[in-house]
Amino acid sequence: MKILVTGSEGFVGKNLVSELKNRGYNDLYLYDKNTPFEKLEKWTKDSDFIFHLAGVNRPENEKEFMKGNADLTSRLTELLEKNKNNAPIMISSSIQAEKDNLYGKSKKTGEDYILKYGEKNNVPVYVYRFSNLYGKWSKPNYNTVIATFCYNIARELPIKVNNPNAMITFQYIDDVVNELINCMEGRPNKEGDFYDVVEKDTKSLGEVANLIKSFKESRKNLEIPDMDDLFTKKLYSTYLSFLPENDFSYKLKMNIDERGSFTEFLRSSDRGQVSINI
C-alpha cells in the first residue's frame, strides 16, 4: 500500500509512522509543514490510504486555527478530487469540535469538508474525535497536561493543578496508533456518528499528578509502581520517556558489616524485594 500521512512529524504522526514501519508498511508519503506543497499534489494521485493528521492546536495567531485545521483539509480534498483518487481517508479531529471556540470551530469545519467530500465522491471517510492524548514524543506545554506534568516533575519543576477533582478522559498514543492501523486494515471502531479508540481512562487531575510524583519518588524509595493497573503502566512508560538522560541511572545504598554487604535493588508492594547480597 502507498500510505499518505499528513502531519507526519507531529505527536500522533511520528508514533504512527514508527509503528507502520514496524509492521512492514514502508511505502509511505510523509507530509509535514516543511514539505513542499508540490509533493502533496503528486502523492494524492496514487495514495491507497490517507491519514490526515496535520493540524494546529496552539498557534501564535488565532487566525492560524482555520488555516491549519480547515484550509489544508479543503485543499487536500480538492487535490484528491482533481486526481480522481477515491482512497479512504481518516482525519484526526477533537472532542473540542463540539464546543464554541476557535479551535473547535476550525476542527468542525475540517470535519465538514471531509464528510461532504466523502458523500459527494462515495469515498470511505473516518472522522476520529480524540480526547487528551498522551504518550512518548508528546510536547510539554503543547500536546497534553500529562506531558507537562511528566516533564516538570522529572526535572523537579513546579506544576499547577487548578482543580484536582476535575475529571478528564485520557487516551494513550499506542492505543490510538493501533486503532488507526485497524481502521486502515478495515476494522475501525465506530461510536455513534464518529470513530474513536476503544481504550479510554477517566481520571481526576489530582490523581494523575500524584501518580507521576510517585514515579519520581520511586527512584528514592525503590518501589515499583503497580503495573497490574494498565493506566499506571501506560503513564509510567510516558514518564520514563521524559526522564533526563542522566536520571536513567541512580545510586543504591550498600549496607556493609563483617558478614559482607546488602544492597536493596527494588521493591514492590505485592512481590517483596530484590536485593544484592555479597
mmCIF file of C-alpha atoms in Angstrom:
data_model
loop_
_atom_site.group_PDB
_atom_site.id
_atom_site.type_symbol
_atom_site.label_atom_id
_atom_site.label_comp_id
_atom_site.label_asym_id
_atom_site.label_seq_id
_atom_site.Cartn_x
_atom_site.Cartn_y
_atom_site.Cartn_z
ATOM 1 C CA MET A 1 0.000 0.000 0.000
ATOM 2 C CA LYS A 2 1.005 3.591 -0.639
ATOM 3 C CA ILE A 3 0.095 5.443 2.534
ATOM 4 C CA LEU A 4 -0.046 9.232 2.804
ATOM 5 C CA VAL A 5 0.440 10.686 6.301
ATOM 6 C CA THR A 6 -0.017 14.431 6.770
ATOM 7 C CA GLY A 7 1.402 15.870 9.979
ATOM 8 C CA SER A 8 3.997 13.106 9.952
ATOM 9 C CA GLU A 9 6.330 14.932 12.353
ATOM 10 C CA GLY A 10 3.623 15.671 14.916
ATOM 11 C CA PHE A 11 2.880 13.697 18.067
ATOM 12 C CA VAL A 12 0.400 11.246 16.521
ATOM 13 C CA GLY A 13 2.100 11.209 13.124
ATOM 14 C CA LYS A 14 5.532 10.343 14.498
ATOM 15 C CA ASN A 15 4.157 7.452 16.541
ATOM 16 C CA LEU A 16 2.006 6.200 13.661
ATOM 17 C CA VAL A 17 4.850 6.266 11.124
ATOM 18 C CA SER A 18 7.121 4.388 13.525
ATOM 19 C CA GLU A 19 4.558 1.612 14.057
ATOM 20 C CA LEU A 20 3.648 1.398 10.371
ATOM 21 C CA LYS A 21 7.310 0.706 9.632
ATOM 22 C CA ASN A 22 7.427 -1.834 12.478
ATOM 23 C CA ARG A 23 4.576 -3.699 10.778
ATOM 24 C CA GLY A 24 6.211 -3.697 7.360
ATOM 25 C CA TYR A 25 4.451 -0.735 5.742
ATOM 26 C CA ASN A 26 7.362 1.048 4.095
ATOM 27 C CA ASP A 27 5.790 2.777 1.080
ATOM 28 C CA LEU A 28 4.963 5.968 2.971
ATOM 29 C CA TYR A 29 4.366 9.509 1.750
ATOM 30 C CA LEU A 30 5.241 11.785 4.680
ATOM 31 C CA TYR A 31 3.902 15.332 4.540
ATOM 32 C CA ASP A 32 4.614 17.958 7.187
ATOM 33 C CA LYS A 33 4.693 21.738 7.441
ATOM 34 C CA ASN A 34 8.166 21.899 5.868
ATOM 35 C CA THR A 35 7.284 19.641 2.911
ATOM 36 C CA PRO A 36 6.798 21.417 -0.453
ATOM 37 C CA PHE A 37 3.116 21.516 -1.392
ATOM 38 C CA GLU A 38 4.008 20.142 -4.837
ATOM 39 C CA LYS A 39 4.776 16.803 -3.218
ATOM 40 C CA LEU A 40 1.284 16.653 -1.740
ATOM 41 C CA GLU A 41 -0.110 17.274 -5.208
ATOM 42 C CA LYS A 42 1.954 14.388 -6.542
ATOM 43 C CA TRP A 43 1.224 11.972 -3.695
ATOM 44 C CA THR A 44 -2.549 12.436 -3.849
ATOM 45 C CA LYS A 45 -2.516 10.834 -7.297
ATOM 46 C CA ASP A 46 -1.717 7.280 -6.184
ATOM 47 C CA SER A 47 -2.144 7.058 -2.389
ATOM 48 C CA ASP A 48 -4.119 3.979 -1.328
ATOM 49 C CA PHE A 49 -4.993 5.329 2.138
ATOM 50 C CA ILE A 50 -4.685 8.779 3.711
ATOM 51 C CA PHE A 51 -4.086 9.588 7.371
ATOM 52 C CA HIS A 52 -4.834 13.309 7.658
ATOM 53 C CA LEU A 53 -3.245 14.211 11.000
ATOM 54 C CA ALA A 54 -1.893 17.685 10.219
ATOM 55 C CA GLY A 55 -3.345 20.426 12.363
ATOM 56 C CA VAL A 56 -2.726 23.348 14.696
ATOM 57 C CA ASN A 57 -3.737 23.496 18.346
ATOM 58 C CA ARG A 58 -1.580 26.242 19.898
ATOM 59 C CA PRO A 59 -0.805 28.854 17.238
ATOM 60 C CA GLU A 60 0.784 32.230 17.892
ATOM 61 C CA ASN A 61 -2.056 33.848 15.967
ATOM 62 C CA GLU A 62 -5.631 32.585 16.402
ATOM 63 C CA LYS A 63 -6.250 33.016 12.662
ATOM 64 C CA GLU A 64 -3.899 30.065 12.139
ATOM 65 C CA PHE A 65 -6.537 27.734 13.622
ATOM 66 C CA MET A 66 -8.659 27.906 10.498
ATOM 67 C CA LYS A 67 -5.663 27.893 8.158
ATOM 68 C CA GLY A 68 -4.023 24.858 9.760
ATOM 69 C CA ASN A 69 -7.119 22.804 10.588
ATOM 70 C CA ALA A 70 -9.660 23.653 7.902
ATOM 71 C CA ASP A 71 -7.932 25.203 4.886
ATOM 72 C CA LEU A 72 -5.385 22.390 4.500
ATOM 73 C CA THR A 73 -8.199 19.854 4.718
ATOM 74 C CA SER A 74 -10.088 21.675 1.983
ATOM 75 C CA ARG A 75 -7.011 21.747 -0.251
ATOM 76 C CA LEU A 76 -6.337 18.065 0.377
ATOM 77 C CA THR A 77 -9.846 17.046 -0.692
ATOM 78 C CA GLU A 78 -9.625 19.301 -3.751
ATOM 79 C CA LEU A 79 -6.410 17.547 -4.825
ATOM 80 C CA LEU A 80 -7.916 14.097 -4.314
ATOM 81 C CA GLU A 81 -10.989 15.108 -6.292
ATOM 82 C CA LYS A 82 -8.870 16.623 -9.051
ATOM 83 C CA ASN A 83 -6.780 13.450 -9.289
ATOM 84 C CA LYS A 84 -9.889 11.246 -9.133
ATOM 85 C CA ASN A 85 -8.405 9.326 -6.230
ATOM 86 C CA ASN A 86 -11.107 7.644 -4.136
ATOM 87 C CA ALA A 87 -8.741 6.285 -1.486
ATOM 88 C CA PRO A 88 -10.239 6.062 2.030
ATOM 89 C CA ILE A 89 -9.295 8.967 4.266
ATOM 90 C CA MET A 90 -9.019 9.240 8.029
ATOM 91 C CA ILE A 91 -8.995 12.665 9.711
ATOM 92 C CA SER A 92 -7.823 13.490 13.218
ATOM 93 C CA SER A 93 -10.334 15.730 14.967
ATOM 94 C CA SER A 94 -11.074 16.533 18.595
ATOM 95 C CA ILE A 95 -13.873 16.488 21.150
ATOM 96 C CA GLN A 96 -13.423 20.287 21.027
ATOM 97 C CA ALA A 97 -15.295 20.209 17.695
ATOM 98 C CA GLU A 98 -18.484 20.219 19.755
ATOM 99 C CA LYS A 99 -17.550 23.458 21.520
ATOM 100 C CA ASP A 100 -17.897 27.111 20.603
ATOM 101 C CA ASN A 101 -14.243 28.159 20.481
ATOM 102 C CA LEU A 102 -11.919 28.975 17.586
ATOM 103 C CA TYR A 103 -10.045 25.693 17.814
ATOM 104 C CA GLY A 104 -13.269 23.696 17.987
ATOM 105 C CA LYS A 105 -14.817 25.615 15.092
ATOM 106 C CA SER A 106 -11.751 25.002 12.911
ATOM 107 C CA LYS A 107 -11.858 21.278 13.684
ATOM 108 C CA LYS A 108 -15.593 21.119 12.964
ATOM 109 C CA THR A 109 -15.068 22.912 9.643
ATOM 110 C CA GLY A 110 -12.378 20.391 8.716
ATOM 111 C CA GLU A 111 -14.755 17.548 9.581
ATOM 112 C CA ASP A 112 -17.452 19.060 7.382
ATOM 113 C CA TYR A 113 -15.073 19.344 4.428
ATOM 114 C CA ILE A 114 -14.127 15.676 4.717
ATOM 115 C CA LEU A 115 -17.678 14.437 5.231
ATOM 116 C CA LYS A 116 -19.047 16.403 2.267
ATOM 117 C CA TYR A 117 -16.156 15.208 0.112
ATOM 118 C CA GLY A 118 -16.811 11.590 1.095
ATOM 119 C CA GLU A 119 -20.536 11.822 0.448
ATOM 120 C CA LYS A 120 -20.091 13.561 -2.918
ATOM 121 C CA ASN A 121 -17.482 11.115 -4.230
ATOM 122 C CA ASN A 122 -18.629 7.940 -2.469
ATOM 123 C CA VAL A 123 -15.326 7.736 -0.573
ATOM 124 C CA PRO A 124 -14.957 5.976 2.819
ATOM 125 C CA VAL A 125 -14.277 8.671 5.426
ATOM 126 C CA TYR A 126 -13.311 8.140 9.072
ATOM 127 C CA VAL A 127 -13.569 11.103 11.450
ATOM 128 C CA TYR A 128 -11.862 10.440 14.790
ATOM 129 C CA ARG A 129 -12.578 12.777 17.688
ATOM 130 C CA PHE A 130 -9.699 12.284 20.132
ATOM 131 C CA SER A 131 -9.518 13.467 23.732
ATOM 132 C CA ASN A 132 -6.380 14.286 25.744
ATOM 133 C CA LEU A 133 -3.822 12.050 24.067
ATOM 134 C CA TYR A 134 -0.629 11.226 25.950
ATOM 135 C CA GLY A 135 2.488 9.118 25.484
ATOM 136 C CA LYS A 136 6.048 9.200 24.185
ATOM 137 C CA TRP A 137 7.140 12.087 21.931
ATOM 138 C CA SER A 138 4.399 14.420 23.157
ATOM 139 C CA LYS A 139 5.417 18.011 23.862
ATOM 140 C CA PRO A 140 5.126 19.702 27.287
ATOM 141 C CA ASN A 141 3.035 22.867 27.345
ATOM 142 C CA TYR A 142 1.626 21.906 23.957
ATOM 143 C CA ASN A 143 0.066 18.462 23.443
ATOM 144 C CA THR A 144 -1.312 17.419 26.820
ATOM 145 C CA VAL A 145 -1.306 18.175 30.522
ATOM 146 C CA ILE A 146 0.333 14.779 31.153
ATOM 147 C CA ALA A 147 3.328 15.765 29.010
ATOM 148 C CA THR A 148 3.699 18.966 31.015
ATOM 149 C CA PHE A 149 3.408 17.157 34.359
ATOM 150 C CA CYS A 150 5.919 14.461 33.331
ATOM 151 C CA TYR A 151 8.441 16.970 32.004
ATOM 152 C CA ASN A 152 8.252 19.262 35.030
ATOM 153 C CA ILE A 153 8.166 16.588 37.739
ATOM 154 C CA ALA A 154 11.091 14.697 36.182
ATOM 155 C CA ARG A 155 13.100 17.945 36.435
ATOM 156 C CA GLU A 156 11.782 18.984 39.859
ATOM 157 C CA LEU A 157 9.961 21.950 38.366
ATOM 158 C CA PRO A 158 6.621 23.085 39.854
ATOM 159 C CA ILE A 159 3.310 22.031 38.337
ATOM 160 C CA LYS A 160 -0.023 23.835 38.545
ATOM 161 C CA VAL A 161 -3.216 21.924 39.352
ATOM 162 C CA ASN A 162 -6.119 24.381 39.337
ATOM 163 C CA ASN A 163 -8.798 21.796 40.112
ATOM 164 C CA PRO A 164 -7.505 18.434 41.388
ATOM 165 C CA ASN A 165 -11.037 16.990 41.236
ATOM 166 C CA ALA A 166 -11.515 17.759 37.540
ATOM 167 C CA MET A 167 -12.239 14.516 35.680
ATOM 168 C CA ILE A 168 -10.505 14.101 32.314
ATOM 169 C CA THR A 169 -10.710 11.287 29.770
ATOM 170 C CA PHE A 170 -7.268 10.273 28.509
ATOM 171 C CA GLN A 171 -6.232 8.159 25.509
ATOM 172 C CA TYR A 172 -2.805 6.509 25.226
ATOM 173 C CA ILE A 173 -0.870 7.017 21.995
ATOM 174 C CA ASP A 174 -0.110 3.308 21.456
ATOM 175 C CA ASP A 175 -3.844 2.539 21.659
ATOM 176 C CA VAL A 176 -4.545 5.383 19.219
ATOM 177 C CA VAL A 177 -1.968 4.116 16.722
ATOM 178 C CA ASN A 178 -3.287 0.574 16.982
ATOM 179 C CA GLU A 179 -6.816 1.824 16.263
ATOM 180 C CA LEU A 180 -5.679 3.864 13.262
ATOM 181 C CA ILE A 181 -3.935 0.885 11.712
ATOM 182 C CA ASN A 182 -7.035 -1.230 12.415
ATOM 183 C CA CYS A 183 -9.039 1.419 10.570
ATOM 184 C CA MET A 184 -6.741 1.265 7.558
ATOM 185 C CA GLU A 185 -6.968 -2.528 7.579
ATOM 186 C CA GLY A 186 -10.775 -2.439 7.603
ATOM 187 C CA ARG A 187 -11.529 -2.794 11.335
ATOM 188 C CA PRO A 188 -12.433 0.713 12.559
ATOM 189 C CA ASN A 189 -14.227 1.266 15.859
ATOM 190 C CA LYS A 190 -17.295 3.441 15.308
ATOM 191 C CA GLU A 191 -19.070 5.125 18.208
ATOM 192 C CA GLY A 192 -22.205 6.983 17.160
ATOM 193 C CA ASP A 193 -21.547 9.295 14.238
ATOM 194 C CA PHE A 194 -17.770 9.250 14.660
ATOM 195 C CA TYR A 195 -14.869 6.876 15.245
ATOM 196 C CA ASP A 196 -12.832 6.540 18.405
ATOM 197 C CA VAL A 197 -10.324 4.493 20.370
ATOM 198 C CA VAL A 198 -11.779 1.671 22.442
ATOM 199 C CA GLU A 199 -9.376 2.089 25.379
ATOM 200 C CA LYS A 200 -10.009 5.201 27.499
ATOM 201 C CA ASP A 201 -9.298 6.157 31.102
ATOM 202 C CA THR A 202 -11.163 8.833 33.032
ATOM 203 C CA LYS A 203 -9.097 10.105 35.944
ATOM 204 C CA SER A 204 -9.017 13.153 38.185
ATOM 205 C CA LEU A 205 -6.255 15.663 37.540
ATOM 206 C CA GLY A 206 -5.084 15.325 41.145
ATOM 207 C CA GLU A 207 -4.800 11.540 40.845
ATOM 208 C CA VAL A 208 -2.700 11.848 37.688
ATOM 209 C CA ALA A 209 -0.394 14.430 39.279
ATOM 210 C CA ASN A 210 0.103 12.281 42.396
ATOM 211 C CA LEU A 211 0.847 9.182 40.319
ATOM 212 C CA ILE A 212 3.543 10.976 38.347
ATOM 213 C CA LYS A 213 5.024 12.358 41.573
ATOM 214 C CA SER A 214 5.166 8.794 42.913
ATOM 215 C CA PHE A 215 7.175 7.770 39.833
ATOM 216 C CA LYS A 216 9.708 10.452 40.707
ATOM 217 C CA GLU A 217 9.885 9.188 44.290
ATOM 218 C CA SER A 218 10.317 5.581 43.139
ATOM 219 C CA ARG A 219 13.961 6.326 42.337
ATOM 220 C CA LYS A 220 14.428 7.109 46.028
ATOM 221 C CA ASN A 221 12.200 4.521 47.741
ATOM 222 C CA LEU A 222 12.953 1.881 45.037
ATOM 223 C CA GLU A 223 9.281 0.883 44.883
ATOM 224 C CA ILE A 224 7.890 -0.306 41.544
ATOM 225 C CA PRO A 225 4.505 1.179 40.557
ATOM 226 C CA ASP A 226 1.516 -1.174 40.305
ATOM 227 C CA MET A 227 1.904 -2.474 36.764
ATOM 228 C CA ASP A 228 -1.275 -4.566 37.056
ATOM 229 C CA ASP A 229 -3.162 -1.306 36.565
ATOM 230 C CA LEU A 230 -2.982 -0.541 32.822
ATOM 231 C CA PHE A 231 -3.328 3.220 33.228
ATOM 232 C CA THR A 232 -0.458 3.279 35.727
ATOM 233 C CA LYS A 233 1.646 1.177 33.361
ATOM 234 C CA LYS A 234 0.968 3.480 30.394
ATOM 235 C CA LEU A 235 1.530 6.604 32.477
ATOM 236 C CA TYR A 236 4.813 5.223 33.853
ATOM 237 C CA SER A 237 6.012 4.429 30.310
ATOM 238 C CA THR A 238 5.188 8.005 29.365
ATOM 239 C CA TYR A 239 7.047 9.384 32.390
ATOM 240 C CA LEU A 240 10.170 7.385 31.506
ATOM 241 C CA SER A 241 10.196 8.968 28.031
ATOM 242 C CA PHE A 242 10.589 12.374 29.705
ATOM 243 C CA LEU A 243 13.472 11.443 32.009
ATOM 244 C CA PRO A 244 16.662 13.450 31.501
ATOM 245 C CA GLU A 245 19.409 11.138 30.241
ATOM 246 C CA ASN A 246 21.426 11.394 33.460
ATOM 247 C CA ASP A 247 18.469 10.168 35.515
ATOM 248 C CA PHE A 248 18.261 6.731 33.931
ATOM 249 C CA SER A 249 20.822 5.516 36.477
ATOM 250 C CA TYR A 250 20.523 6.100 40.208
ATOM 251 C CA LYS A 251 22.579 5.373 43.286
ATOM 252 C CA LEU A 252 21.866 2.481 45.664
ATOM 253 C CA LYS A 253 22.706 2.318 49.349
ATOM 254 C CA MET A 254 25.117 -0.502 50.267
ATOM 255 C CA ASN A 255 24.973 -1.689 53.899
ATOM 256 C CA ILE A 256 28.306 -3.259 54.944
ATOM 257 C CA ASP A 257 29.392 -5.157 58.074
ATOM 258 C CA GLU A 258 31.719 -8.073 58.916
ATOM 259 C CA ARG A 259 29.440 -10.501 57.067
ATOM 260 C CA GLY A 260 29.631 -8.660 53.730
ATOM 261 C CA SER A 261 27.165 -6.306 52.118
ATOM 262 C CA PHE A 262 23.421 -5.987 51.491
ATOM 263 C CA THR A 263 22.026 -3.679 48.823
ATOM 264 C CA GLU A 264 18.318 -3.303 48.132
ATOM 265 C CA PHE A 265 17.753 -3.040 44.386
ATOM 266 C CA LEU A 266 13.981 -2.561 44.131
ATOM 267 C CA ARG A 267 10.772 -3.480 45.923
ATOM 268 C CA SER A 268 7.062 -3.900 45.206
ATOM 269 C CA SER A 269 4.010 -3.932 47.428
ATOM 270 C CA ASP A 270 2.930 -7.422 46.299
ATOM 271 C CA ARG A 271 6.150 -9.261 45.318
ATOM 272 C CA GLY A 272 8.637 -8.324 48.021
ATOM 273 C CA GLN A 273 12.118 -7.006 47.294
ATOM 274 C CA VAL A 274 15.067 -7.757 45.040
ATOM 275 C CA SER A 275 18.428 -7.301 46.740
ATOM 276 C CA ILE A 276 22.100 -7.986 46.137
ATOM 277 C CA ASN A 277 23.940 -9.868 48.878
ATOM 278 C CA ILE A 278 27.700 -10.343 48.944
#
